[in-house]
Short mmCIF file of C-alpha atoms and ligand atoms in Angstrom, two decimals:
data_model
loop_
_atom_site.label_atom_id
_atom_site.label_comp_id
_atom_site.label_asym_id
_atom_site.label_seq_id
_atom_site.Cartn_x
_atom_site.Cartn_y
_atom_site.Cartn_z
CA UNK A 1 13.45 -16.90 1.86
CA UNK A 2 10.21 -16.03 0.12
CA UNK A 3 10.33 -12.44 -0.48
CA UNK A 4 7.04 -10.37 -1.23
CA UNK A 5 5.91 -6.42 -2.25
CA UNK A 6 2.88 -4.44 -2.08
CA UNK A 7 2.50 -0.70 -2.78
CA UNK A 8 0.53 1.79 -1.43
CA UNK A 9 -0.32 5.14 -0.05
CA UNK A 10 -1.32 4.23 3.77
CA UNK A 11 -2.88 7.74 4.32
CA UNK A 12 -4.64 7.84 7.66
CA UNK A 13 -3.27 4.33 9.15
CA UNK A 14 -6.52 2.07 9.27
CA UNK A 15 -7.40 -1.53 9.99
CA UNK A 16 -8.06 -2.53 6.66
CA UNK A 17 -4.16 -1.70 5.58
CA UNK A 18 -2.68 -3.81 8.33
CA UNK A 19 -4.74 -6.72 7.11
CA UNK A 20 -3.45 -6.13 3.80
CA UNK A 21 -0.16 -5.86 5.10
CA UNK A 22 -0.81 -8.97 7.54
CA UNK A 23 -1.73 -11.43 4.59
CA UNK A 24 0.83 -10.35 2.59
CA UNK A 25 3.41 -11.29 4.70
CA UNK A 26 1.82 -14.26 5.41
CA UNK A 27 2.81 -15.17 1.84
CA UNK A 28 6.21 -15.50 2.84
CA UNK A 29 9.25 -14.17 4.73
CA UNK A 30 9.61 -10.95 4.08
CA UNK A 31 7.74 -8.02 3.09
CA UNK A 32 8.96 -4.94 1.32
CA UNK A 33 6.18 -1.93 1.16
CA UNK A 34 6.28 0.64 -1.82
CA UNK A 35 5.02 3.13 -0.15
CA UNK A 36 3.88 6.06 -2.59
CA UNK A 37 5.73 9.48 -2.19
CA UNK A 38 3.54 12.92 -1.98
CA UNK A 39 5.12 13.64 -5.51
CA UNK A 40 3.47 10.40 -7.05
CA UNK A 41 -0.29 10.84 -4.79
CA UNK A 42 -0.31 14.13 -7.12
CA UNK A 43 -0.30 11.89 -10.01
CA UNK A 44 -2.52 9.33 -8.26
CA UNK A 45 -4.98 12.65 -7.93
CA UNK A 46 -4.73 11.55 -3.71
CA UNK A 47 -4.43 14.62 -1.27
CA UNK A 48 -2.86 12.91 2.05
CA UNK A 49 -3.29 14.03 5.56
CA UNK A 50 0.13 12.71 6.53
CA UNK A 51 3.36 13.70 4.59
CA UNK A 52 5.51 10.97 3.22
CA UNK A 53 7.79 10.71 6.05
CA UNK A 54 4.87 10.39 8.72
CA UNK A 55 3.29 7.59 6.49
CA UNK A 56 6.92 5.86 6.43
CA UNK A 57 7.64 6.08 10.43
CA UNK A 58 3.60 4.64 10.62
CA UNK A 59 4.74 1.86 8.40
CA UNK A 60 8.08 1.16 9.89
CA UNK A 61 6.47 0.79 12.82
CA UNK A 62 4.03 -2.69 11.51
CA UNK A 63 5.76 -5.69 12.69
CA UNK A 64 4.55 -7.48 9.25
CA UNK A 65 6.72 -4.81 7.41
CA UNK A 66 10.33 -5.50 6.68
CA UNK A 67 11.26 -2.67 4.22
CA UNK A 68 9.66 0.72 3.29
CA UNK A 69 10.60 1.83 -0.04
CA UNK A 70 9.79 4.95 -2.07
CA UNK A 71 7.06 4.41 -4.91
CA UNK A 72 7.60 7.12 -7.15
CA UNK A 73 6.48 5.87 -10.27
CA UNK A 74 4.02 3.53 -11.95
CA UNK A 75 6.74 1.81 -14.13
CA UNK A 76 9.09 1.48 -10.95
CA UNK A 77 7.88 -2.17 -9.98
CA UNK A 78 9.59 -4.01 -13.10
CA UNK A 79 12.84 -2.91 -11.83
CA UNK A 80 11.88 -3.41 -8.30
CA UNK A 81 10.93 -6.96 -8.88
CA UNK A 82 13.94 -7.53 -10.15
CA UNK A 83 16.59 -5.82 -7.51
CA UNK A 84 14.51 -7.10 -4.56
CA UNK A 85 13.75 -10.79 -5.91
CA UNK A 86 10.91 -10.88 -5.20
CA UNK A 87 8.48 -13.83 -5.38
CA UNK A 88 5.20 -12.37 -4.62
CA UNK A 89 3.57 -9.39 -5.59
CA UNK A 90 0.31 -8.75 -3.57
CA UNK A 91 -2.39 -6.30 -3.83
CA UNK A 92 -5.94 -5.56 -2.79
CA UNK A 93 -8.73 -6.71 -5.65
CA UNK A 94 -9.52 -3.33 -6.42
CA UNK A 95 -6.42 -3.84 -8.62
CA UNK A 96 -7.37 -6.82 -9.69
CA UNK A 97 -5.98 -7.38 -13.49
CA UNK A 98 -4.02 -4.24 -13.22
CA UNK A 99 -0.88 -5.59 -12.49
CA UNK A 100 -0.89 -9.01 -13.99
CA UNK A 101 1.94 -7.67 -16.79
CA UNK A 102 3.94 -8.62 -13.27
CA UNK A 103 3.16 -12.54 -13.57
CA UNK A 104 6.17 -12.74 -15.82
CA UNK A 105 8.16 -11.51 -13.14
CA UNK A 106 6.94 -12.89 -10.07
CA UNK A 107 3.38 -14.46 -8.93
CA UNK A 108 0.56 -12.27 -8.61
CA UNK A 109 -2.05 -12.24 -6.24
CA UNK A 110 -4.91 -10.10 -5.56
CA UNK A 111 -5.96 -10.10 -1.91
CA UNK A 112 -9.98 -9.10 -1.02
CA UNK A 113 -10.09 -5.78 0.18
CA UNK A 114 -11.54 -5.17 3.81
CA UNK A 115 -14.95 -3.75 2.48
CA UNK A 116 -16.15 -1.28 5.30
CA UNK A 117 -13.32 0.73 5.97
CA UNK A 118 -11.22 3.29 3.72
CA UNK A 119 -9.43 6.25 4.20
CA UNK A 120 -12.18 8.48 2.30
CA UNK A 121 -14.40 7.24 3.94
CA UNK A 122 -12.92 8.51 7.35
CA UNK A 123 -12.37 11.75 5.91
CA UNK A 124 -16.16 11.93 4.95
CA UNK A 125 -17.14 10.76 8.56
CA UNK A 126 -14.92 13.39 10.08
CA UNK A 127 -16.00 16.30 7.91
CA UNK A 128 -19.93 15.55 8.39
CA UNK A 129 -19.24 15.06 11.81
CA UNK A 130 -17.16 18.27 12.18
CA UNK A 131 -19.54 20.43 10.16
CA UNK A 132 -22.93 19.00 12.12
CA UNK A 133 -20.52 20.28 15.22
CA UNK A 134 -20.74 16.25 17.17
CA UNK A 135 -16.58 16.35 16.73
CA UNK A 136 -14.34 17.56 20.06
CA UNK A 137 -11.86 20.08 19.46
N1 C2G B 201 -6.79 -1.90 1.10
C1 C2G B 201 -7.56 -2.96 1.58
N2 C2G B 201 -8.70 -2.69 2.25
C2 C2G B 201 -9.11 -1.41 2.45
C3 C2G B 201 -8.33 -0.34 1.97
C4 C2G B 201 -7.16 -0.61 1.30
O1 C2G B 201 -7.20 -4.13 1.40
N3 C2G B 201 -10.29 -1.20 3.12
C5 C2G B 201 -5.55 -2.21 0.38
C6 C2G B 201 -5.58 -1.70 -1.06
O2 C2G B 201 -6.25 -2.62 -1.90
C7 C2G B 201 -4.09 -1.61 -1.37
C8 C2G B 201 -3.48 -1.24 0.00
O3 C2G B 201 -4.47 -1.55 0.99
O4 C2G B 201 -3.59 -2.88 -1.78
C9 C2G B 201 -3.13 0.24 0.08
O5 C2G B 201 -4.29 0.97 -0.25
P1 C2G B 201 -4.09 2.52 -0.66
O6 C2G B 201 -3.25 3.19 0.35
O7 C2G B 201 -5.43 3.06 -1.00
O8 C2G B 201 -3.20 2.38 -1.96
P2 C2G B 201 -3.59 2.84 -3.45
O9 C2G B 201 -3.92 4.28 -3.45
O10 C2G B 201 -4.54 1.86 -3.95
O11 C2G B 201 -2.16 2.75 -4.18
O12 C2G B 201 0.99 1.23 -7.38
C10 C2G B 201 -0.11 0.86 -6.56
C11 C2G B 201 -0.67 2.06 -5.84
O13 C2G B 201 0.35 2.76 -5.16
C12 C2G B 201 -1.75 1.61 -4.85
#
């Protein structure tokens, strides 16, 4: 069983997660998400919309997701590596070379991020259309 890991913070659930989350799976067998707890976004300077338990129930709910784990730290993923076995790690490029310390651990791979969409970019879209009045309350 090929076993593979991503991490993220998933705020506001969009398209360009679940292909993330669709080609990493692809990779193997079974994928475990580390799925970044409000405490860490602080560090990560992210404010989410959804708490860390409405992110987890989103992500619980992907059929290409077979685990949701807490992501509390940067240095966590040595260790999880390790207890998981994992043989993948896989990440959107705009980590590319961040995480390649990992390739002693496990293969590394660097997926291309779905260009169009992200979640700031749906909070900026929402606010202008909010504040030019075009959004239905
Ligand atoms: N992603 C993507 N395409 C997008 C947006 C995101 O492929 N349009 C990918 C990112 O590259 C990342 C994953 O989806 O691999 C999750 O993205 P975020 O929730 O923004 O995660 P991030 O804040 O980058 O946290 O330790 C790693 C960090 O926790 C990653």
């Amino acid at each position: 069983m090929k076993r593979v890991i991503t991490y993220g913070t998933f705020d506001l659930l969009h398209y360009g997660h679940i292909n993330l989350l669709q080609r990493a799976k692809q990779m193997g067998d079974y994928l475990i998400v580390g799925l970044s707890t409000d405490r860490f976004n602080t560090t990560k300077n992210k404010r989410c919309y959804f708490t860390y338990s409405q992110r987890n129930k989103l992500l619980e709910s992907i059929r290409y997701v077979d685990l949701v784990i807490a992501e509390d730290c940067w240095e966590q993923k040595i260790e999880d590596i390790k207890y998981y076995r994992i043989d993948f790690f896989v990440m959107g490029d705009d980590w590319k070379g961040k995480f390649d310390f990992l390739r002693d651990y496990c293969k590394v791979i660097y997926l291309p991020r779905t260009p169009e969409i992200s979640t700031t970019a749906i909070k900026i879209h929402l606010r202008n259309a909010c504040s030019n009045g075009s959004c239905s309350k």
